[in-house]
Amino acid sequence: MTKRKIALFGGTFDPIHLGHIRVASFTLDKLGAELIIIIPAKRSPLKVDSPIAGDDDRINMIKLATSNVSGFEVSDFELKKEPPSYTLNTIKHFQEKYPDSQLYWLIGADNINDLPAWYKIETLIDECFITTMCRPGFDKPDFSKFAELWGSERTKKLQGNIIETPLVDISSTEVRARLTQGMDVSDMLDSDVADYIKKNNLYMA
Ligand code: ATP
């Protein structure tokens, strides 16, 4: 029996932008997954000063940005836990929730060099399919440099799960920087998210 494919997309989403939605939608189609679950993080163990917007605001913005896109859900699993949240623990939670599924953990290419610092990374590579999406400004994903560290099987698995996503040059950092300067962000955000930010005075100087 073919297993259900479920993609999990973690990050700070501070705020969620059109880059997230475009590459994740593309990946969902390419994988033939039935669902993508966006999982905002309470606090990244690697980004000490994030996030800026509150948990409820980030969840609300994710809901607004995905309300018209099919196949997207949002989970507050990591927000409800005491920080830091480790991806492996999140994977275990979703393995229990969806026991007959194949889980994919989506990352942008900017994460690759951080992977050796991730909690129990080798177990994580074994437990799910870490799926890498391309990102402008970052090298084309290449895991061969990790072969000595993690072994050739793991490296092959990572390399086989690279998705050639369209390059979307948007980051939350750039969105926040533009907002603090009162600049236009309409080409970077879903319009409902842009309205929400304005209404709630988020990211203003
Ligand atoms: P920041 O600028 O604050 O670091 P970000 O734009 O990278 O934020 P995150 O919420 O940290 O957004 O990203 C969540 C996940 O989405 C990460 O794996 C990141 O690599 C990926 N991602 C974000 N933006 C893009 C993009 N434009 N193209 C591909 N992947 C992306």
PDB file of C-alpha atoms and ligand atoms in Angstrom:
ATOM      1  CA  MET A   1       0.000   0.000   0.000  1.00  0.00           C
ATOM      2  CA  THR A   2       1.351   3.460  -0.852  1.00  0.00           C
ATOM      3  CA  LYS A   3       1.784   5.587   2.216  1.00  0.00           C
ATOM      4  CA  ARG A   4       0.193   9.000   2.552  1.00  0.00           C
ATOM      5  CA  LYS A   5       2.747  11.731   2.020  1.00  0.00           C
ATOM      6  CA  ILE A   6       2.651  14.615   4.452  1.00  0.00           C
ATOM      7  CA  ALA A   7       5.016  17.580   4.308  1.00  0.00           C
ATOM      8  CA  LEU A   8       5.925  19.474   7.460  1.00  0.00           C
ATOM      9  CA  PHE A   9       7.181  23.017   7.076  1.00  0.00           C
ATOM     10  CA  GLY A  10       8.799  24.538  10.162  1.00  0.00           C
ATOM     11  CA  GLY A  11      10.188  28.023  10.609  1.00  0.00           C
ATOM     12  CA  THR A  12       9.646  31.286  12.389  1.00  0.00           C
ATOM     13  CA  PHE A  13       7.260  32.735   9.770  1.00  0.00           C
ATOM     14  CA  ASP A  14       7.866  36.201  11.142  1.00  0.00           C
ATOM     15  CA  PRO A  15       5.921  36.987   8.983  1.00  0.00           C
ATOM     16  CA  ILE A  16       4.887  34.335   6.444  1.00  0.00           C
ATOM     17  CA  HIS A  17       5.624  35.670   2.936  1.00  0.00           C
ATOM     18  CA  LEU A  18       4.907  34.740  -0.687  1.00  0.00           C
ATOM     19  CA  GLY A  19       8.275  32.958  -0.954  1.00  0.00           C
ATOM     20  CA  HIS A  20       7.142  30.447   1.678  1.00  0.00           C
ATOM     21  CA  ILE A  21       3.841  29.839  -0.074  1.00  0.00           C
ATOM     22  CA  ARG A  22       5.247  29.563  -3.593  1.00  0.00           C
ATOM     23  CA  VAL A  23       8.068  27.140  -2.865  1.00  0.00           C
ATOM     24  CA  ALA A  24       5.948  25.054  -0.492  1.00  0.00           C
ATOM     25  CA  SER A  25       3.066  24.785  -2.999  1.00  0.00           C
ATOM     26  CA  PHE A  26       5.502  23.767  -5.716  1.00  0.00           C
ATOM     27  CA  THR A  27       7.050  21.149  -3.415  1.00  0.00           C
ATOM     28  CA  LEU A  28       3.659  19.805  -2.372  1.00  0.00           C
ATOM     29  CA  ASP A  29       2.822  19.163  -6.037  1.00  0.00           C
ATOM     30  CA  LYS A  30       6.227  17.699  -6.875  1.00  0.00           C
ATOM     31  CA  LEU A  31       6.116  15.286  -3.940  1.00  0.00           C
ATOM     32  CA  GLY A  32       2.521  14.359  -4.638  1.00  0.00           C
ATOM     33  CA  ALA A  33       1.832  15.023  -0.962  1.00  0.00           C
ATOM     34  CA  GLU A  34      -1.720  15.401   0.221  1.00  0.00           C
ATOM     35  CA  LEU A  35      -1.033  17.896   2.952  1.00  0.00           C
ATOM     36  CA  ILE A  36       1.479  20.462   4.074  1.00  0.00           C
ATOM     37  CA  ILE A  37       1.469  21.432   7.719  1.00  0.00           C
ATOM     38  CA  ILE A  38       3.074  24.743   8.616  1.00  0.00           C
ATOM     39  CA  ILE A  39       4.588  24.589  12.080  1.00  0.00           C
ATOM     40  CA  PRO A  40       5.690  27.962  13.454  1.00  0.00           C
ATOM     41  CA  ALA A  41       8.510  27.667  15.981  1.00  0.00           C
ATOM     42  CA  LYS A  42       8.421  29.220  19.410  1.00  0.00           C
ATOM     43  CA  ARG A  43      12.057  30.055  19.197  1.00  0.00           C
ATOM     44  CA  SER A  44      14.700  28.634  16.935  1.00  0.00           C
ATOM     45  CA  PRO A  45      17.583  27.109  18.908  1.00  0.00           C
ATOM     46  CA  LEU A  46      19.858  28.680  16.265  1.00  0.00           C
ATOM     47  CA  LYS A  47      18.287  32.162  16.032  1.00  0.00           C
ATOM     48  CA  VAL A  48      18.556  33.610  19.516  1.00  0.00           C
ATOM     49  CA  ASP A  49      16.780  36.888  18.875  1.00  0.00           C
ATOM     50  CA  SER A  50      13.729  35.676  16.958  1.00  0.00           C
ATOM     51  CA  PRO A  51      10.757  35.896  16.594  1.00  0.00           C
ATOM     52  CA  ILE A  52       9.461  39.458  16.793  1.00  0.00           C
ATOM     53  CA  ALA A  53       5.710  39.005  16.294  1.00  0.00           C
ATOM     54  CA  GLY A  54       3.756  37.102  18.938  1.00  0.00           C
ATOM     55  CA  ASP A  55       2.650  33.499  18.561  1.00  0.00           C
ATOM     56  CA  ASP A  56      -1.013  34.363  17.928  1.00  0.00           C
ATOM     57  CA  ASP A  57      -0.126  36.975  15.326  1.00  0.00           C
ATOM     58  CA  ARG A  58       2.131  34.565  13.446  1.00  0.00           C
ATOM     59  CA  ILE A  59      -0.542  31.850  13.501  1.00  0.00           C
ATOM     60  CA  ASN A  60      -3.205  34.321  12.347  1.00  0.00           C
ATOM     61  CA  MET A  61      -1.019  35.496   9.463  1.00  0.00           C
ATOM     62  CA  ILE A  62      -0.313  31.899   8.387  1.00  0.00           C
ATOM     63  CA  LYS A  63      -4.060  31.186   8.396  1.00  0.00           C
ATOM     64  CA  LEU A  64      -4.729  34.281   6.293  1.00  0.00           C
ATOM     65  CA  ALA A  65      -1.951  33.468   3.813  1.00  0.00           C
ATOM     66  CA  THR A  66      -3.091  29.868   3.326  1.00  0.00           C
ATOM     67  CA  SER A  67      -6.866  30.233   3.432  1.00  0.00           C
ATOM     68  CA  ASN A  68      -7.108  30.245  -0.364  1.00  0.00           C
ATOM     69  CA  VAL A  69      -4.420  27.654  -1.056  1.00  0.00           C
ATOM     70  CA  SER A  70      -5.513  24.036  -0.974  1.00  0.00           C
ATOM     71  CA  GLY A  71      -3.613  21.424   1.005  1.00  0.00           C
ATOM     72  CA  PHE A  72      -2.260  23.740   3.705  1.00  0.00           C
ATOM     73  CA  GLU A  73      -2.818  23.459   7.447  1.00  0.00           C
ATOM     74  CA  VAL A  74      -1.198  25.130  10.428  1.00  0.00           C
ATOM     75  CA  SER A  75      -0.144  23.457  13.672  1.00  0.00           C
ATOM     76  CA  ASP A  76       0.554  25.137  17.014  1.00  0.00           C
ATOM     77  CA  PHE A  77       2.429  22.049  18.259  1.00  0.00           C
ATOM     78  CA  GLU A  78       5.791  23.807  18.726  1.00  0.00           C
ATOM     79  CA  LEU A  79       4.214  26.968  20.107  1.00  0.00           C
ATOM     80  CA  LYS A  80       2.578  24.998  22.907  1.00  0.00           C
ATOM     81  CA  LYS A  81       5.829  23.349  23.999  1.00  0.00           C
ATOM     82  CA  GLU A  82       8.506  24.833  26.198  1.00  0.00           C
ATOM     83  CA  PRO A  83      11.393  26.074  24.001  1.00  0.00           C
ATOM     84  CA  PRO A  84      13.639  25.038  22.450  1.00  0.00           C
ATOM     85  CA  SER A  85      11.752  22.827  20.000  1.00  0.00           C
ATOM     86  CA  TYR A  86      13.803  20.203  18.278  1.00  0.00           C
ATOM     87  CA  THR A  87      12.710  19.038  14.846  1.00  0.00           C
ATOM     88  CA  LEU A  88      13.218  15.395  15.800  1.00  0.00           C
ATOM     89  CA  ASN A  89      10.675  15.724  18.634  1.00  0.00           C
ATOM     90  CA  THR A  90       8.215  17.360  16.260  1.00  0.00           C
ATOM     91  CA  ILE A  91       8.710  14.533  13.742  1.00  0.00           C
ATOM     92  CA  LYS A  92       8.020  11.976  16.486  1.00  0.00           C
ATOM     93  CA  HIS A  93       4.791  13.763  17.390  1.00  0.00           C
ATOM     94  CA  PHE A  94       3.589  13.715  13.772  1.00  0.00           C
ATOM     95  CA  GLN A  95       4.686  10.087  13.317  1.00  0.00           C
ATOM     96  CA  GLU A  96       2.343   9.208  16.174  1.00  0.00           C
ATOM     97  CA  LYS A  97      -0.417  11.376  14.783  1.00  0.00           C
ATOM     98  CA  TYR A  98      -0.104   9.979  11.228  1.00  0.00           C
ATOM     99  CA  PRO A  99       1.302   6.469  11.749  1.00  0.00           C
ATOM    100  CA  ASP A 100       0.817   5.279   8.169  1.00  0.00           C
ATOM    101  CA  SER A 101       2.444   8.267   6.532  1.00  0.00           C
ATOM    102  CA  GLN A 102       5.723   9.190   4.980  1.00  0.00           C
ATOM    103  CA  LEU A 103       6.840  12.492   6.487  1.00  0.00           C
ATOM    104  CA  TYR A 104       8.846  15.141   4.630  1.00  0.00           C
ATOM    105  CA  TRP A 105      10.530  17.964   6.525  1.00  0.00           C
ATOM    106  CA  LEU A 106      10.952  20.970   4.236  1.00  0.00           C
ATOM    107  CA  ILE A 107      13.929  23.304   4.480  1.00  0.00           C
ATOM    108  CA  GLY A 108      15.265  26.125   2.338  1.00  0.00           C
ATOM    109  CA  ALA A 109      18.798  25.856   0.921  1.00  0.00           C
ATOM    110  CA  ASP A 110      19.945  28.464   3.454  1.00  0.00           C
ATOM    111  CA  ASN A 111      19.603  25.807   6.195  1.00  0.00           C
ATOM    112  CA  ILE A 112      22.052  23.307   4.738  1.00  0.00           C
ATOM    113  CA  ASN A 113      25.200  24.531   6.434  1.00  0.00           C
ATOM    114  CA  ASP A 114      23.417  24.652   9.803  1.00  0.00           C
ATOM    115  CA  LEU A 115      22.285  21.018   9.640  1.00  0.00           C
ATOM    116  CA  PRO A 116      25.350  19.582  11.462  1.00  0.00           C
ATOM    117  CA  ALA A 117      24.282  21.629  14.516  1.00  0.00           C
ATOM    118  CA  TRP A 118      20.707  20.278  14.516  1.00  0.00           C
ATOM    119  CA  TYR A 119      19.723  18.048  17.431  1.00  0.00           C
ATOM    120  CA  LYS A 120      20.405  14.355  16.635  1.00  0.00           C
ATOM    121  CA  ILE A 121      20.662  15.170  12.949  1.00  0.00           C
ATOM    122  CA  GLU A 122      21.572  11.634  11.868  1.00  0.00           C
ATOM    123  CA  THR A 123      18.454  10.194  13.508  1.00  0.00           C
ATOM    124  CA  LEU A 124      16.395  12.969  11.951  1.00  0.00           C
ATOM    125  CA  ILE A 125      17.745  12.143   8.480  1.00  0.00           C
ATOM    126  CA  ASP A 126      16.790   8.485   9.082  1.00  0.00           C
ATOM    127  CA  GLU A 127      13.334   9.196  10.499  1.00  0.00           C
ATOM    128  CA  CYS A 128      11.961  11.445   7.748  1.00  0.00           C
ATOM    129  CA  PHE A 129      12.768  12.824   4.320  1.00  0.00           C
ATOM    130  CA  ILE A 130      14.541  16.140   4.769  1.00  0.00           C
ATOM    131  CA  THR A 131      13.523  17.900   1.584  1.00  0.00           C
ATOM    132  CA  THR A 132      15.522  20.876   0.400  1.00  0.00           C
ATOM    133  CA  MET A 133      14.083  23.751  -1.624  1.00  0.00           C
ATOM    134  CA  CYS A 134      16.240  26.146  -3.650  1.00  0.00           C
ATOM    135  CA  ARG A 135      16.657  29.741  -2.552  1.00  0.00           C
ATOM    136  CA  PRO A 136      18.226  32.693  -4.355  1.00  0.00           C
ATOM    137  CA  GLY A 137      21.513  33.849  -2.878  1.00  0.00           C
ATOM    138  CA  PHE A 138      22.402  30.329  -1.731  1.00  0.00           C
ATOM    139  CA  ASP A 139      24.360  27.634  -3.559  1.00  0.00           C
ATOM    140  CA  LYS A 140      22.491  24.928  -5.386  1.00  0.00           C
ATOM    141  CA  PRO A 141      21.967  22.277  -2.689  1.00  0.00           C
ATOM    142  CA  ASP A 142      24.815  19.771  -2.516  1.00  0.00           C
ATOM    143  CA  PHE A 143      25.185  17.303   0.335  1.00  0.00           C
ATOM    144  CA  SER A 144      28.300  15.506  -0.904  1.00  0.00           C
ATOM    145  CA  LYS A 145      30.424  17.460   1.579  1.00  0.00           C
ATOM    146  CA  PHE A 146      28.599  15.680   4.423  1.00  0.00           C
ATOM    147  CA  ALA A 147      29.344  12.143   3.241  1.00  0.00           C
ATOM    148  CA  GLU A 148      32.222  11.654   5.691  1.00  0.00           C
ATOM    149  CA  LEU A 149      30.178  13.029   8.558  1.00  0.00           C
ATOM    150  CA  TRP A 150      26.888  11.174   8.038  1.00  0.00           C
ATOM    151  CA  GLY A 151      27.775   8.334   5.652  1.00  0.00           C
ATOM    152  CA  SER A 152      26.978   7.841   1.997  1.00  0.00           C
ATOM    153  CA  GLU A 153      23.454   6.403   2.464  1.00  0.00           C
ATOM    154  CA  ARG A 154      22.257   9.463   4.377  1.00  0.00           C
ATOM    155  CA  THR A 155      23.954  11.781   1.941  1.00  0.00           C
ATOM    156  CA  LYS A 156      22.279   9.986  -0.969  1.00  0.00           C
ATOM    157  CA  LYS A 157      18.896  10.296   0.756  1.00  0.00           C
ATOM    158  CA  LEU A 158      19.364  14.036   1.255  1.00  0.00           C
ATOM    159  CA  GLN A 159      20.611  14.542  -2.286  1.00  0.00           C
ATOM    160  CA  GLY A 160      17.663  12.598  -3.690  1.00  0.00           C
ATOM    161  CA  ASN A 161      15.234  14.890  -1.907  1.00  0.00           C
ATOM    162  CA  ILE A 162      16.181  18.205  -3.412  1.00  0.00           C
ATOM    163  CA  ILE A 163      13.322  19.963  -5.162  1.00  0.00           C
ATOM    164  CA  GLU A 164      14.198  22.405  -7.929  1.00  0.00           C
ATOM    165  CA  THR A 165      11.771  25.033  -6.727  1.00  0.00           C
ATOM    166  CA  PRO A 166      11.352  28.364  -8.502  1.00  0.00           C
ATOM    167  CA  LEU A 167      13.701  30.984  -7.085  1.00  0.00           C
ATOM    168  CA  VAL A 168      11.679  33.480  -5.073  1.00  0.00           C
ATOM    169  CA  ASP A 169      13.795  36.290  -3.693  1.00  0.00           C
ATOM    170  CA  ILE A 170      11.824  37.138  -0.563  1.00  0.00           C
ATOM    171  CA  SER A 171      12.791  36.811   3.102  1.00  0.00           C
ATOM    172  CA  SER A 172      11.046  37.768   6.318  1.00  0.00           C
ATOM    173  CA  THR A 173      14.100  39.864   7.211  1.00  0.00           C
ATOM    174  CA  GLU A 174      13.607  41.952   4.074  1.00  0.00           C
ATOM    175  CA  VAL A 175       9.863  42.258   4.736  1.00  0.00           C
ATOM    176  CA  ARG A 176      10.491  43.490   8.297  1.00  0.00           C
ATOM    177  CA  ALA A 177      13.204  45.898   7.147  1.00  0.00           C
ATOM    178  CA  ARG A 178      10.884  47.397   4.533  1.00  0.00           C
ATOM    179  CA  LEU A 179       8.034  47.699   7.030  1.00  0.00           C
ATOM    180  CA  THR A 180      10.126  49.546   9.590  1.00  0.00           C
ATOM    181  CA  GLN A 181      11.037  52.026   6.860  1.00  0.00           C
ATOM    182  CA  GLY A 182       7.415  52.416   5.794  1.00  0.00           C
ATOM    183  CA  MET A 183       8.135  50.877   2.389  1.00  0.00           C
ATOM    184  CA  ASP A 184       5.737  48.932   0.186  1.00  0.00           C
ATOM    185  CA  VAL A 185       5.625  45.155   0.742  1.00  0.00           C
ATOM    186  CA  SER A 186       2.689  44.285  -1.508  1.00  0.00           C
ATOM    187  CA  ASP A 187       4.870  42.200  -3.839  1.00  0.00           C
ATOM    188  CA  MET A 188       6.152  40.121  -0.918  1.00  0.00           C
ATOM    189  CA  LEU A 189       3.069  39.354   1.148  1.00  0.00           C
ATOM    190  CA  ASP A 190      -0.424  38.003   0.711  1.00  0.00           C
ATOM    191  CA  SER A 191      -2.663  41.072   0.747  1.00  0.00           C
ATOM    192  CA  ASP A 192      -4.628  39.863   3.797  1.00  0.00           C
ATOM    193  CA  VAL A 193      -1.347  39.430   5.687  1.00  0.00           C
ATOM    194  CA  ALA A 194      -0.258  42.940   4.673  1.00  0.00           C
ATOM    195  CA  ASP A 195      -3.595  44.315   5.932  1.00  0.00           C
ATOM    196  CA  TYR A 196      -3.267  42.366   9.197  1.00  0.00           C
ATOM    197  CA  ILE A 197       0.232  43.773   9.807  1.00  0.00           C
ATOM    198  CA  LYS A 198      -1.015  47.300   9.181  1.00  0.00           C
ATOM    199  CA  LYS A 199      -4.095  46.921  11.369  1.00  0.00           C
ATOM    200  CA  ASN A 200      -2.062  45.489  14.247  1.00  0.00           C
ATOM    201  CA  ASN A 201       0.943  47.777  13.877  1.00  0.00           C
ATOM    202  CA  LEU A 202       3.376  44.895  13.590  1.00  0.00           C
ATOM    203  CA  TYR A 203       7.045  45.399  12.746  1.00  0.00           C
ATOM    204  CA  MET A 204       6.734  49.190  12.824  1.00  0.00           C
ATOM    205  CA  ALA A 205       9.693  51.221  14.052  1.00  0.00           C
TER     206      ALA A 205
HETATM  207  P1  ATP B   1      14.306  35.334   8.180  1.00  0.00           P
HETATM  208  O1  ATP B   1      14.623  36.283   7.061  1.00  0.00           O
HETATM  209  O2  ATP B   1      13.684  35.976   9.376  1.00  0.00           O
HETATM  210  O3  ATP B   1      15.472  34.434   8.508  1.00  0.00           O
HETATM  211  P2  ATP B   1      12.966  33.495   6.360  1.00  0.00           P
HETATM  212  O4  ATP B   1      12.455  34.330   5.235  1.00  0.00           O
HETATM  213  O5  ATP B   1      14.177  32.669   6.100  1.00  0.00           O
HETATM  214  O6  ATP B   1      13.135  34.375   7.663  1.00  0.00           O
HETATM  215  P3  ATP B   1      11.727  31.434   7.940  1.00  0.00           P
HETATM  216  O7  ATP B   1      10.409  31.513   8.583  1.00  0.00           O
HETATM  217  O8  ATP B   1      12.935  31.441   8.768  1.00  0.00           O
HETATM  218  O9  ATP B   1      11.762  32.610   6.830  1.00  0.00           O
HETATM  219  O10 ATP B   1      11.743  30.203   6.947  1.00  0.00           O
HETATM  220  C1  ATP B   1      11.093  28.985   7.159  1.00  0.00           C
HETATM  221  C2  ATP B   1      11.640  28.006   6.138  1.00  0.00           C
HETATM  222  O11 ATP B   1      11.334  28.463   4.826  1.00  0.00           O
HETATM  223  C3  ATP B   1      13.164  27.865   6.183  1.00  0.00           C
HETATM  224  O12 ATP B   1      13.492  26.500   5.939  1.00  0.00           O
HETATM  225  C4  ATP B   1      13.648  28.737   5.044  1.00  0.00           C
HETATM  226  O13 ATP B   1      14.864  28.277   4.518  1.00  0.00           O
HETATM  227  C5  ATP B   1      12.516  28.563   4.040  1.00  0.00           C
HETATM  228  N1  ATP B   1      12.371  29.730   3.176  1.00  0.00           N
HETATM  229  C6  ATP B   1      12.019  30.979   3.537  1.00  0.00           C
HETATM  230  N2  ATP B   1      11.951  31.804   2.484  1.00  0.00           N
HETATM  231  C7  ATP B   1      12.272  31.062   1.395  1.00  0.00           C
HETATM  232  C8  ATP B   1      12.408  31.351  -0.010  1.00  0.00           C
HETATM  233  N3  ATP B   1      12.219  32.578  -0.481  1.00  0.00           N
HETATM  234  N4  ATP B   1      12.762  30.332  -0.835  1.00  0.00           N
HETATM  235  C9  ATP B   1      12.986  29.090  -0.336  1.00  0.00           C
HETATM  236  N5  ATP B   1      12.869  28.746   0.981  1.00  0.00           N
HETATM  237  C10 ATP B   1      12.535  29.719   1.842  1.00  0.00           C
END
